[in-house]
Amino acid sequence: MALNYDGLWKLLDERKYNKTILRQLTGLSHSTVAKLTKGENITTDVLERICNALNCKIEEIVKVVDSNDTFKFSDPYISNCKSATSMSNMELFKYYNKLNENNLHSSSRDDICTPMECVKLMIDYIPDELWNRKNIKVLDPCCGNGNFGAYCKTKINEDSIFYNEINEKRLKNCIKILSPKNWSCRNAFDFVNDHNLKFDLVMANLPYSGGGNKNQSLSNNFIELGIDLLNDKGYLCYVTPNNWMSYNNNNTTLKKLLKYGSFIVIDNDIKKYFNGVGSSFTVFIWQKGVFNNKTKVINNFLIKDVKENVIIPNDMNFLPLYLSNEVISIAKKIVGDQFNKFTYRCDLHNFTKKDSLSDTKNKLFKYRTIHTARKTRYATIKQDIYDKWIIIVPLSTYFIPYIEHKTNTTQSVGYLAFETENEANEYIKVITQPHFKLLIHLTRYGNFNNIKVLKHLRFGDQFKFSEPEIVELNKLVSQIKY
């Protein structure tokens, strides 16, 4: 889909205005008017300035048109897919699952299509009231071969579905199979510039890294984009890695989700659909502008079960990998706003300070340095904790703290430092209590102990847990096997 400004040019012609007069009336720059001339997207503010100057309505000067009227493919790829217009649902599922196995249309190793069984599960989670609405719009911002739309069109008129994909091979497949009315090949983040283009459902298997670069996460950006593109009471239906649940300084996504709506479903039993993929996946259904939804949670961490009517407070900084009302209540009690004694440091970072570290002890590299629980190195410098008694907290392995003396640390472990051995021995009893052990385990996103959780645990405080909380705590702790 694209924008057509023929109405604007017609209005200017009727009033005998040229582009110079348009710039004078609106204060627009040459470059903005050039964008209008080329039919490129502009912001809502610009459209409103034009309408105020010309005393007209936005719909009189701009219209959304089908992309197939304007877009020219650059990829010479010719789709060998066949039309699905006469296929039954079962035939369509088999066809798409077979197509998923073909990597000729992939752009990177993590460019994975969604199995149709997962697609059906996700879309069936959406409340039926959505499908009964009139004139709804549905967007798949990264539609691939059209897997989601292929099932979604069994729920609504297929002309209500908008497909977008930047991989031209897959978009050609989608067009060949589904013959959609509304499709585009554009950066999905440009949709926010389209005035009045809002959706009642945004559904997707989100891209989670930039072309295979794991350090360039995209999934959280797509979640926040989806929120912005929804109408009030609209739904997100996403399958995505679970990093949006984690507690870290850069995670604005969970805060935005809890600020602008509430969850209908969180399903953590999804990895079975993506065999051979290292990431852990979550499906969630979320509704914008509705804050009293109670959440159905499908757990598959420590214990596989289903929890109904889970209430997720809007001030949660993270979501544990096992969710229940009792676990949330425990987390709210034992995680505070203030920092505790736990910390970690990077002045002997194993990579950035590698010249200061060696695997061999000698006259230069003489200071023992703990890198991991199994790896000891030697450094040229002596840290200020070297002569203290420190509780080592591994970050990349399970929470099994231990006491050391006469040692530095790299960035791969955290620590709590004490002046005496007795202090360290007493404090290790505190931090290894079952409630702390459980929450640290339930926040091992990506199989790493979460530093923010470790920093904010209220290690020095006493807690009173309810009977249901104690039962839940004991049940879950009994499943931790290390």
CSV table of C-alpha atoms in Angstrom, one decimal:
chain,number,residue,atom,x,y,z
A,1,MET,CA,0.0,0.0,0.0
A,2,ALA,CA,1.1,3.6,-0.7
A,3,LEU,CA,-0.2,7.2,-0.6
A,4,ASN,CA,-1.6,9.0,-3.5
A,5,TYR,CA,-1.8,12.8,-3.5
A,6,ASP,CA,-3.8,13.3,-6.7
A,7,GLY,CA,-6.5,15.0,-4.6
A,8,LEU,CA,-4.0,17.6,-3.5
A,9,TRP,CA,-2.7,18.4,-7.0
A,10,LYS,CA,-6.3,18.6,-8.3
A,11,LEU,CA,-7.2,21.1,-5.5
A,12,LEU,CA,-4.2,23.2,-6.2
A,13,ASP,CA,-5.0,23.2,-9.9
A,14,GLU,CA,-8.6,24.3,-9.2
A,15,ARG,CA,-7.4,27.2,-7.1
A,16,LYS,CA,-4.6,28.0,-9.6
A,17,TYR,CA,-1.9,27.5,-7.0
A,18,ASN,CA,1.5,26.1,-7.8
A,19,LYS,CA,4.1,24.4,-5.5
A,20,THR,CA,5.7,27.7,-4.7
A,21,ILE,CA,2.4,29.1,-3.4
A,22,LEU,CA,1.8,25.8,-1.5
A,23,ARG,CA,5.2,26.3,0.3
A,24,GLN,CA,4.3,29.9,1.1
A,25,LEU,CA,0.9,29.0,2.5
A,26,THR,CA,2.1,26.1,4.6
A,27,GLY,CA,5.7,26.9,5.4
A,28,LEU,CA,6.8,23.5,4.0
A,29,SER,CA,10.4,23.0,2.9
A,30,HIS,CA,11.4,22.2,-0.7
A,31,SER,CA,12.3,18.7,0.4
A,32,THR,CA,8.8,18.0,1.9
A,33,VAL,CA,7.1,19.2,-1.2
A,34,ALA,CA,9.4,17.0,-3.3
A,35,LYS,CA,8.3,14.1,-1.2
A,36,LEU,CA,4.7,14.9,-2.0
A,37,THR,CA,5.6,15.1,-5.7
A,38,LYS,CA,7.2,11.6,-5.6
A,39,GLY,CA,4.3,10.2,-3.7
A,40,GLU,CA,6.4,9.4,-0.6
A,41,ASN,CA,5.1,9.2,3.0
A,42,ILE,CA,4.9,12.3,5.1
A,43,THR,CA,3.9,12.9,8.7
A,44,THR,CA,0.4,13.6,10.0
A,45,ASP,CA,1.5,17.1,11.1
A,46,VAL,CA,2.4,18.0,7.5
A,47,LEU,CA,-1.0,16.8,6.2
A,48,GLU,CA,-2.7,18.8,8.9
A,49,ARG,CA,-0.7,22.0,8.0
A,50,ILE,CA,-1.7,21.6,4.4
A,51,CYS,CA,-5.4,21.1,5.3
A,52,ASN,CA,-5.4,24.1,7.6
A,53,ALA,CA,-3.9,26.3,4.9
A,54,LEU,CA,-6.2,25.0,2.1
A,55,ASN,CA,-9.3,24.7,4.4
A,56,CYS,CA,-9.9,21.1,3.3
A,57,LYS,CA,-10.1,17.6,4.8
A,58,ILE,CA,-7.2,15.1,4.8
A,59,GLU,CA,-9.2,12.5,2.9
A,60,GLU,CA,-9.7,15.1,0.1
A,61,ILE,CA,-6.0,15.4,-0.6
A,62,VAL,CA,-4.6,11.9,0.2
A,63,LYS,CA,-5.7,8.4,-0.4
A,64,VAL,CA,-4.2,4.9,0.3
A,65,VAL,CA,-3.8,2.9,-2.9
A,66,ASP,CA,-2.8,-0.7,-3.5
A,67,SER,CA,0.9,-1.3,-3.7
A,68,ASN,CA,0.5,-3.3,-6.9
A,69,ASP,CA,-0.4,-0.1,-8.6
A,70,THR,CA,2.9,1.6,-7.7
A,71,PHE,CA,5.5,-1.0,-6.7
A,72,LYS,CA,8.2,-2.5,-9.0
A,73,PHE,CA,10.1,-5.5,-7.8
A,74,SER,CA,13.8,-5.4,-8.0
A,75,ASP,CA,14.4,-9.1,-7.2
A,76,PRO,CA,14.3,-11.3,-10.4
A,77,TYR,CA,13.0,-14.3,-8.4
A,78,ILE,CA,10.0,-15.9,-9.9
A,79,SER,CA,7.7,-17.7,-7.5
A,80,ASN,CA,6.9,-21.3,-8.4
A,81,CYS,CA,4.1,-21.4,-5.8
A,82,LYS,CA,0.6,-22.2,-6.8
A,83,SER,CA,-2.6,-20.4,-6.0
A,84,ALA,CA,-4.4,-21.5,-2.9
A,85,THR,CA,-7.8,-20.1,-3.8
A,86,SER,CA,-9.3,-23.5,-4.3
A,87,MET,CA,-7.4,-25.3,-1.5
A,88,SER,CA,-9.1,-26.6,1.6
A,89,ASN,CA,-7.7,-25.5,5.0
A,90,MET,CA,-6.0,-28.9,5.4
A,91,GLU,CA,-4.4,-28.6,2.0
A,92,LEU,CA,-3.4,-25.1,2.7
A,93,PHE,CA,-1.7,-26.0,6.0
A,94,LYS,CA,0.2,-28.8,4.3
A,95,TYR,CA,1.3,-26.6,1.5
A,96,TYR,CA,2.6,-23.8,3.7
A,97,ASN,CA,4.4,-26.2,6.1
A,98,LYS,CA,6.1,-27.7,3.0
A,99,LEU,CA,7.0,-24.3,1.8
A,100,ASN,CA,8.4,-23.4,5.2
A,101,GLU,CA,11.1,-26.1,4.7
A,102,ASN,CA,12.4,-24.4,1.5
A,103,ASN,CA,15.3,-22.1,2.4
A,104,LEU,CA,15.5,-20.5,-1.0
A,105,HIS,CA,13.3,-17.7,0.1
A,106,SER,CA,15.1,-17.1,3.4
A,107,SER,CA,17.3,-14.0,3.8
A,108,SER,CA,19.2,-15.2,6.9
A,109,ARG,CA,19.6,-18.2,9.2
A,110,ASP,CA,17.1,-16.8,11.7
A,111,ASP,CA,14.5,-16.0,9.0
A,112,ILE,CA,12.1,-18.7,10.1
A,113,CYS,CA,8.6,-19.1,8.9
A,114,THR,CA,5.8,-20.0,11.4
A,115,PRO,CA,4.4,-23.5,11.3
A,116,MET,CA,0.7,-23.4,10.5
A,117,GLU,CA,-0.2,-25.3,13.7
A,118,CYS,CA,1.4,-22.4,15.6
A,119,VAL,CA,-0.4,-19.8,13.4
A,120,LYS,CA,-3.8,-21.5,14.1
A,121,LEU,CA,-3.1,-21.7,17.8
A,122,MET,CA,-2.3,-18.0,18.0
A,123,ILE,CA,-5.2,-16.7,16.0
A,124,ASP,CA,-7.6,-18.9,17.8
A,125,TYR,CA,-6.5,-17.3,21.1
A,126,ILE,CA,-8.0,-14.0,19.9
A,127,PRO,CA,-11.4,-13.3,21.4
A,128,ASP,CA,-14.3,-14.0,19.0
A,129,GLU,CA,-15.7,-10.5,19.4
A,130,LEU,CA,-12.9,-9.2,17.1
A,131,TRP,CA,-14.2,-11.2,14.2
A,132,ASN,CA,-17.7,-9.9,14.7
A,133,ARG,CA,-16.7,-6.2,14.4
A,134,LYS,CA,-17.5,-4.3,11.2
A,135,ASN,CA,-14.9,-2.9,8.8
A,136,ILE,CA,-11.9,-4.2,10.7
A,137,LYS,CA,-8.4,-3.9,9.4
A,138,VAL,CA,-5.7,-6.6,10.1
A,139,LEU,CA,-2.0,-6.1,9.5
A,140,ASP,CA,0.9,-8.6,9.2
A,141,PRO,CA,3.9,-6.2,9.1
A,142,CYS,CA,6.4,-9.0,8.2
A,143,CYS,CA,4.1,-11.4,6.5
A,144,GLY,CA,6.7,-13.7,4.8
A,145,ASN,CA,4.9,-16.1,2.5
A,146,GLY,CA,1.5,-15.1,4.0
A,147,ASN,CA,1.2,-17.8,6.7
A,148,PHE,CA,-0.9,-15.8,9.1
A,149,GLY,CA,-3.1,-14.3,6.5
A,150,ALA,CA,-3.8,-17.7,5.0
A,151,TYR,CA,-5.5,-18.8,8.2
A,152,CYS,CA,-6.8,-15.4,9.2
A,153,LYS,CA,-8.9,-15.2,6.0
A,154,THR,CA,-11.0,-18.1,7.4
A,155,LYS,CA,-12.2,-15.6,10.1
A,156,ILE,CA,-12.8,-12.4,8.1
A,157,ASN,CA,-13.1,-11.1,4.6
A,158,GLU,CA,-9.6,-11.4,3.0
A,159,ASP,CA,-9.8,-7.8,1.7
A,160,SER,CA,-9.5,-6.7,5.4
A,161,ILE,CA,-6.0,-8.1,5.6
A,162,PHE,CA,-2.9,-6.0,4.8
A,163,TYR,CA,0.3,-7.8,4.0
A,164,ASN,CA,3.8,-6.3,4.3
A,165,GLU,CA,7.1,-7.9,3.6
A,166,ILE,CA,10.6,-6.6,2.7
A,167,ASN,CA,11.8,-10.0,1.4
A,168,GLU,CA,10.7,-9.8,-2.2
A,169,LYS,CA,10.9,-13.5,-2.7
A,170,ARG,CA,8.5,-14.2,0.1
A,171,LEU,CA,6.2,-11.4,-0.9
A,172,LYS,CA,6.0,-12.8,-4.4
A,173,ASN,CA,5.2,-16.2,-2.9
A,174,CYS,CA,2.4,-14.6,-0.8
A,175,ILE,CA,1.0,-12.8,-3.8
A,176,LYS,CA,1.1,-16.0,-5.9
A,177,ILE,CA,-0.6,-18.1,-3.3
A,178,LEU,CA,-3.2,-15.8,-1.8
A,179,SER,CA,-3.8,-13.0,-4.4
A,180,PRO,CA,-4.2,-10.4,-1.7
A,181,LYS,CA,-5.8,-7.1,-2.4
A,182,ASN,CA,-3.6,-5.1,0.0
A,183,TRP,CA,0.1,-5.7,0.0
A,184,SER,CA,3.3,-3.7,0.3
A,185,CYS,CA,7.0,-4.1,0.3
A,186,ARG,CA,8.3,-1.4,2.7
A,187,ASN,CA,10.0,-0.8,6.0
A,188,ALA,CA,7.3,-1.7,8.5
A,189,PHE,CA,8.2,1.3,10.7
A,190,ASP,CA,7.1,3.7,7.9
A,191,PHE,CA,3.5,2.7,8.7
A,192,VAL,CA,3.4,5.1,11.6
A,193,ASN,CA,3.6,8.0,9.1
A,194,ASP,CA,0.4,6.9,7.3
A,195,HIS,CA,-2.4,9.1,8.6
A,196,ASN,CA,-5.5,7.3,9.8
A,197,LEU,CA,-4.0,3.9,8.9
A,198,LYS,CA,-4.8,2.1,12.1
A,199,PHE,CA,-5.5,-1.6,12.7
A,200,ASP,CA,-7.8,-3.7,14.8
A,201,LEU,CA,-5.3,-6.6,14.8
A,202,VAL,CA,-1.5,-6.7,14.2
A,203,MET,CA,-0.3,-10.3,13.9
A,204,ALA,CA,3.2,-11.5,13.2
A,205,ASN,CA,6.2,-13.8,13.9
A,206,LEU,CA,8.5,-11.0,14.7
A,207,PRO,CA,12.0,-10.7,13.3
A,208,TYR,CA,14.3,-10.8,16.3
A,209,SER,CA,17.6,-9.8,14.9
A,210,GLY,CA,18.9,-7.7,12.1
A,211,GLY,CA,19.8,-10.2,9.4
A,212,GLY,CA,21.3,-12.7,11.8
A,213,ASN,CA,23.1,-10.2,14.0
A,214,LYS,CA,22.1,-11.2,17.5
A,215,ASN,CA,23.2,-7.8,18.8
A,216,GLN,CA,20.7,-6.0,16.7
A,217,SER,CA,17.4,-6.9,18.3
A,218,LEU,CA,14.3,-6.0,16.4
A,219,SER,CA,11.5,-7.9,18.1
A,220,ASN,CA,11.0,-5.3,20.9
A,221,ASN,CA,10.9,-2.5,18.4
A,222,PHE,CA,8.2,-4.4,16.5
A,223,ILE,CA,6.1,-4.9,19.6
A,224,GLU,CA,6.2,-1.2,20.3
A,225,LEU,CA,5.4,-0.4,16.7
A,226,GLY,CA,2.4,-2.7,16.9
A,227,ILE,CA,1.0,-0.8,19.9
A,228,ASP,CA,1.3,2.5,18.0
A,229,LEU,CA,-0.5,1.0,14.9
A,230,LEU,CA,-3.5,-0.3,16.8
A,231,ASN,CA,-6.9,1.2,17.2
A,232,ASP,CA,-8.3,1.4,20.7
A,233,LYS,CA,-9.4,-2.1,21.9
A,234,GLY,CA,-7.3,-3.6,19.1
A,235,TYR,CA,-5.1,-6.7,19.6
A,236,LEU,CA,-1.5,-7.7,19.2
A,237,CYS,CA,-1.0,-11.4,18.3
A,238,TYR,CA,2.7,-12.1,18.3
A,239,VAL,CA,5.2,-14.9,18.6
A,240,THR,CA,8.5,-13.6,19.7
A,241,PRO,CA,11.6,-14.4,21.8
A,242,ASN,CA,11.0,-13.7,25.5
A,243,ASN,CA,13.5,-10.9,25.9
A,244,TRP,CA,10.6,-8.4,26.2
A,245,MET,CA,9.8,-10.0,29.6
A,246,SER,CA,13.3,-9.3,31.1
A,247,TYR,CA,14.4,-6.8,33.6
A,248,ASN,CA,17.0,-4.5,32.1
A,249,ASN,CA,17.7,-0.8,31.6
A,250,ASN,CA,16.9,-0.9,27.9
A,251,ASN,CA,13.6,-2.7,28.1
A,252,THR,CA,10.9,-0.1,27.5
A,253,THR,CA,8.7,-2.6,25.8
A,254,LEU,CA,7.1,-4.3,28.9
A,255,LYS,CA,6.5,-0.9,30.5
A,256,LYS,CA,4.7,0.2,27.3
A,257,LEU,CA,2.6,-2.9,27.1
A,258,LEU,CA,1.5,-2.5,30.7
A,259,LYS,CA,0.9,1.2,30.4
A,260,TYR,CA,-1.3,1.0,27.3
A,261,GLY,CA,-3.2,-2.3,27.8
A,262,SER,CA,-3.3,-5.8,29.2
A,263,PHE,CA,-2.6,-9.4,28.2
A,264,ILE,CA,-5.3,-11.9,27.2
A,265,VAL,CA,-2.9,-14.8,26.8
A,266,ILE,CA,0.8,-15.5,27.4
A,267,ASP,CA,1.8,-18.9,26.1
A,268,ASN,CA,5.4,-20.0,27.0
A,269,ASP,CA,5.0,-23.5,25.6
A,270,ILE,CA,5.9,-22.6,22.0
A,271,LYS,CA,9.5,-23.8,21.5
A,272,LYS,CA,8.1,-27.2,20.3
A,273,TYR,CA,7.1,-25.4,17.1
A,274,PHE,CA,10.6,-24.2,16.4
A,275,ASN,CA,12.9,-27.2,16.8
A,276,GLY,CA,16.6,-26.5,16.4
A,277,VAL,CA,16.2,-22.8,17.2
A,278,GLY,CA,18.2,-21.7,20.2
A,279,SER,CA,15.9,-18.9,21.3
A,280,SER,CA,13.0,-19.4,23.7
A,281,PHE,CA,9.7,-18.2,22.2
A,282,THR,CA,6.5,-16.8,23.7
A,283,VAL,CA,3.1,-16.2,22.1
A,284,PHE,CA,1.1,-13.4,23.6
A,285,ILE,CA,-2.3,-11.8,22.9
A,286,TRP,CA,-2.5,-8.3,24.2
A,287,GLN,CA,-5.3,-5.7,24.0
A,288,LYS,CA,-4.8,-1.9,23.7
A,289,GLY,CA,-6.8,0.4,26.0
A,290,VAL,CA,-8.3,-2.3,28.1
A,291,PHE,CA,-6.7,-2.7,31.5
A,292,ASN,CA,-8.9,-5.3,33.4
A,293,ASN,CA,-8.2,-8.3,31.3
A,294,LYS,CA,-7.1,-11.4,33.3
A,295,THR,CA,-4.5,-13.4,31.6
A,296,LYS,CA,-4.5,-17.1,30.7
A,297,VAL,CA,-0.9,-18.3,31.1
A,298,ILE,CA,0.5,-21.5,29.6
A,299,ASN,CA,3.7,-22.3,31.5
A,300,ASN,CA,6.5,-24.6,30.5
A,301,PHE,CA,9.3,-23.6,32.8
A,302,LEU,CA,10.0,-25.9,35.7
A,303,ILE,CA,6.4,-27.0,35.6
A,304,LYS,CA,4.1,-27.4,32.6
A,305,ASP,CA,0.6,-26.2,33.5
A,306,VAL,CA,-2.1,-23.6,32.7
A,307,LYS,CA,-3.0,-20.7,35.0
A,308,GLU,CA,-6.3,-18.9,34.5
A,309,ASN,CA,-7.2,-15.4,35.6
A,310,VAL,CA,-3.6,-14.2,36.3
A,311,ILE,CA,-3.5,-10.5,37.3
A,312,ILE,CA,-0.4,-8.8,36.0
A,313,PRO,CA,0.2,-5.4,37.8
A,314,ASN,CA,1.0,-2.5,35.6
A,315,ASP,CA,4.1,-1.6,37.6
A,316,MET,CA,5.9,-4.9,37.0
A,317,ASN,CA,9.5,-4.4,35.8
A,318,PHE,CA,9.8,-8.0,34.5
A,319,LEU,CA,7.7,-11.1,34.0
A,320,PRO,CA,9.1,-14.4,35.5
A,321,LEU,CA,9.4,-17.3,33.1
A,322,TYR,CA,6.8,-19.1,35.2
A,323,LEU,CA,3.8,-17.0,35.9
A,324,SER,CA,1.0,-17.3,38.5
A,325,ASN,CA,-0.7,-15.0,40.9
A,326,GLU,CA,1.4,-16.4,43.7
A,327,VAL,CA,4.7,-16.0,41.9
A,328,ILE,CA,3.9,-12.4,41.0
A,329,SER,CA,3.0,-11.7,44.6
A,330,ILE,CA,6.3,-13.3,45.8
A,331,ALA,CA,8.2,-11.2,43.3
A,332,LYS,CA,6.5,-8.0,44.3
A,333,LYS,CA,7.5,-8.7,48.0
A,334,ILE,CA,11.1,-9.6,47.5
A,335,VAL,CA,12.2,-7.2,44.8
A,336,GLY,CA,12.6,-3.6,45.8
A,337,ASP,CA,13.6,-0.3,44.3
A,338,GLN,CA,16.9,0.1,46.2
A,339,PHE,CA,20.2,-1.6,45.3
A,340,ASN,CA,21.5,-4.3,47.6
A,341,LYS,CA,25.2,-5.3,48.1
A,342,PHE,CA,25.4,-7.3,44.9
A,343,THR,CA,27.5,-5.8,42.1
A,344,TYR,CA,29.8,-6.7,39.2
A,345,ARG,CA,32.6,-4.9,37.4
A,346,CYS,CA,34.2,-4.6,34.0
A,347,ASP,CA,37.7,-3.2,34.8
A,348,LEU,CA,39.0,-6.7,34.1
A,349,HIS,CA,36.6,-7.5,31.2
A,350,ASN,CA,37.7,-10.7,29.6
A,351,PHE,CA,37.6,-9.1,26.1
A,352,THR,CA,38.1,-5.4,26.4
A,353,LYS,CA,40.9,-5.8,29.0
A,354,LYS,CA,42.4,-9.0,27.5
A,355,ASP,CA,45.9,-7.5,27.6
A,356,SER,CA,45.7,-7.4,31.4
A,357,LEU,CA,44.7,-11.1,31.7
A,358,SER,CA,46.5,-14.4,31.2
A,359,ASP,CA,45.8,-18.0,31.8
A,360,THR,CA,49.3,-18.4,33.2
A,361,LYS,CA,50.5,-17.0,36.4
A,362,ASN,CA,53.9,-15.2,36.3
A,363,LYS,CA,55.7,-12.1,37.7
A,364,LEU,CA,53.5,-9.8,35.5
A,365,PHE,CA,50.2,-11.7,35.7
A,366,LYS,CA,50.3,-12.5,39.4
A,367,TYR,CA,46.8,-11.7,40.7
A,368,ARG,CA,44.3,-14.5,40.8
A,369,THR,CA,41.1,-13.6,38.9
A,370,ILE,CA,37.9,-15.5,38.7
A,371,HIS,CA,36.4,-15.5,35.3
A,372,THR,CA,33.8,-18.2,35.7
A,373,ALA,CA,33.2,-20.9,38.3
A,374,ARG,CA,35.4,-23.2,36.3
A,375,LYS,CA,37.9,-20.7,34.8
A,376,THR,CA,40.6,-18.9,36.7
A,377,ARG,CA,42.8,-16.3,35.1
A,378,TYR,CA,45.6,-14.0,36.3
A,379,ALA,CA,45.8,-10.2,36.1
A,380,THR,CA,48.3,-7.5,36.1
A,381,ILE,CA,46.3,-5.4,38.5
A,382,LYS,CA,44.9,-5.9,42.0
A,383,GLN,CA,41.3,-4.9,42.4
A,384,ASP,CA,40.1,-3.2,45.6
A,385,ILE,CA,38.2,-6.3,46.6
A,386,TYR,CA,41.2,-8.6,46.3
A,387,ASP,CA,41.9,-8.7,50.1
A,388,LYS,CA,38.3,-9.0,51.1
A,389,TRP,CA,36.0,-12.0,51.5
A,390,ILE,CA,33.7,-12.1,48.6
A,391,ILE,CA,30.6,-14.2,47.7
A,392,ILE,CA,31.0,-15.1,44.0
A,393,VAL,CA,27.7,-15.2,42.1
A,394,PRO,CA,28.1,-16.8,38.6
A,395,LEU,CA,26.1,-15.0,35.9
A,396,SER,CA,26.4,-17.5,33.0
A,397,THR,CA,25.7,-20.6,35.0
A,398,TYR,CA,23.2,-21.5,37.7
A,399,PHE,CA,22.9,-19.6,41.0
A,400,ILE,CA,25.4,-21.5,43.1
A,401,PRO,CA,27.2,-18.8,45.1
A,402,TYR,CA,30.5,-19.6,46.9
A,403,ILE,CA,33.0,-17.7,49.0
A,404,GLU,CA,36.5,-16.7,47.8
A,405,HIS,CA,39.4,-14.7,49.2
A,406,LYS,CA,42.5,-13.1,47.6
A,407,THR,CA,41.0,-12.8,44.1
A,408,ASN,CA,39.8,-10.4,41.4
A,409,THR,CA,36.7,-10.9,39.2
A,410,THR,CA,36.0,-10.4,35.5
A,411,GLN,CA,32.6,-9.3,34.2
A,412,SER,CA,31.4,-12.9,34.0
A,413,VAL,CA,30.6,-13.1,37.7
A,414,GLY,CA,29.0,-10.8,40.2
A,415,TYR,CA,30.0,-10.6,43.9
A,416,LEU,CA,29.1,-9.3,47.4
A,417,ALA,CA,32.2,-8.1,49.3
A,418,PHE,CA,32.8,-8.4,53.1
A,419,GLU,CA,35.6,-7.5,55.5
A,420,THR,CA,35.6,-10.8,57.3
A,421,GLU,CA,35.0,-14.5,56.5
A,422,ASN,CA,32.3,-14.8,59.1
A,423,GLU,CA,30.3,-12.0,57.5
A,424,ALA,CA,30.5,-13.7,54.2
A,425,ASN,CA,29.5,-17.1,55.7
A,426,GLU,CA,26.4,-15.5,57.4
A,427,TYR,CA,25.3,-13.6,54.3
A,428,ILE,CA,25.5,-16.5,51.9
A,429,LYS,CA,22.8,-18.2,54.1
A,430,VAL,CA,20.6,-15.2,53.5
A,431,ILE,CA,20.9,-15.0,49.7
A,432,THR,CA,20.4,-18.7,49.2
A,433,GLN,CA,17.0,-18.8,50.9
A,434,PRO,CA,14.4,-20.6,48.7
A,435,HIS,CA,12.4,-17.5,47.7
A,436,PHE,CA,15.6,-15.8,46.4
A,437,LYS,CA,16.8,-18.9,44.7
A,438,LEU,CA,13.5,-19.4,42.9
A,439,LEU,CA,13.1,-15.9,41.5
A,440,ILE,CA,16.7,-15.8,40.3
A,441,HIS,CA,16.0,-19.1,38.5
A,442,LEU,CA,12.7,-17.8,37.1
A,443,THR,CA,14.5,-14.8,35.5
A,444,ARG,CA,17.2,-16.6,33.7
A,445,TYR,CA,16.3,-15.1,30.3
A,446,GLY,CA,18.7,-16.5,27.7
A,447,ASN,CA,20.1,-18.8,30.4
A,448,PHE,CA,21.9,-15.9,32.2
A,449,ASN,CA,21.2,-14.8,35.7
A,450,ASN,CA,19.5,-11.4,35.5
A,451,ILE,CA,21.8,-8.7,36.9
A,452,LYS,CA,18.9,-6.2,37.6
A,453,VAL,CA,17.0,-8.8,39.6
A,454,LEU,CA,20.1,-9.7,41.5
A,455,LYS,CA,20.7,-6.0,42.3
A,456,HIS,CA,17.2,-5.4,43.5
A,457,LEU,CA,16.5,-8.4,45.7
A,458,ARG,CA,15.8,-7.4,49.3
A,459,PHE,CA,18.4,-9.6,50.8
A,460,GLY,CA,18.4,-8.0,54.2
A,461,ASP,CA,14.6,-8.1,54.8
A,462,GLN,CA,12.2,-10.6,56.4
A,463,PHE,CA,9.0,-11.6,54.5
A,464,LYS,CA,5.7,-13.1,55.5
A,465,PHE,CA,4.3,-15.4,52.8
A,466,SER,CA,0.7,-16.6,52.5
A,467,GLU,CA,-0.1,-20.3,52.6
A,468,PRO,CA,-0.8,-20.4,48.8
A,469,GLU,CA,2.5,-18.6,48.2
A,470,ILE,CA,4.4,-21.1,50.4
A,471,VAL,CA,2.8,-24.0,48.6
A,472,GLU,CA,3.7,-22.5,45.2
A,473,LEU,CA,7.2,-21.7,46.4
A,474,ASN,CA,7.9,-25.2,47.6
A,475,LYS,CA,6.4,-26.8,44.6
A,476,LEU,CA,8.6,-24.8,42.2
A,477,VAL,CA,11.8,-24.9,44.2
A,478,SER,CA,11.5,-28.7,44.3
A,479,GLN,CA,11.8,-28.7,40.5
A,480,ILE,CA,15.1,-26.8,40.4
A,481,LYS,CA,17.7,-29.5,39.6
A,482,TYR,CA,21.2,-28.2,40.4
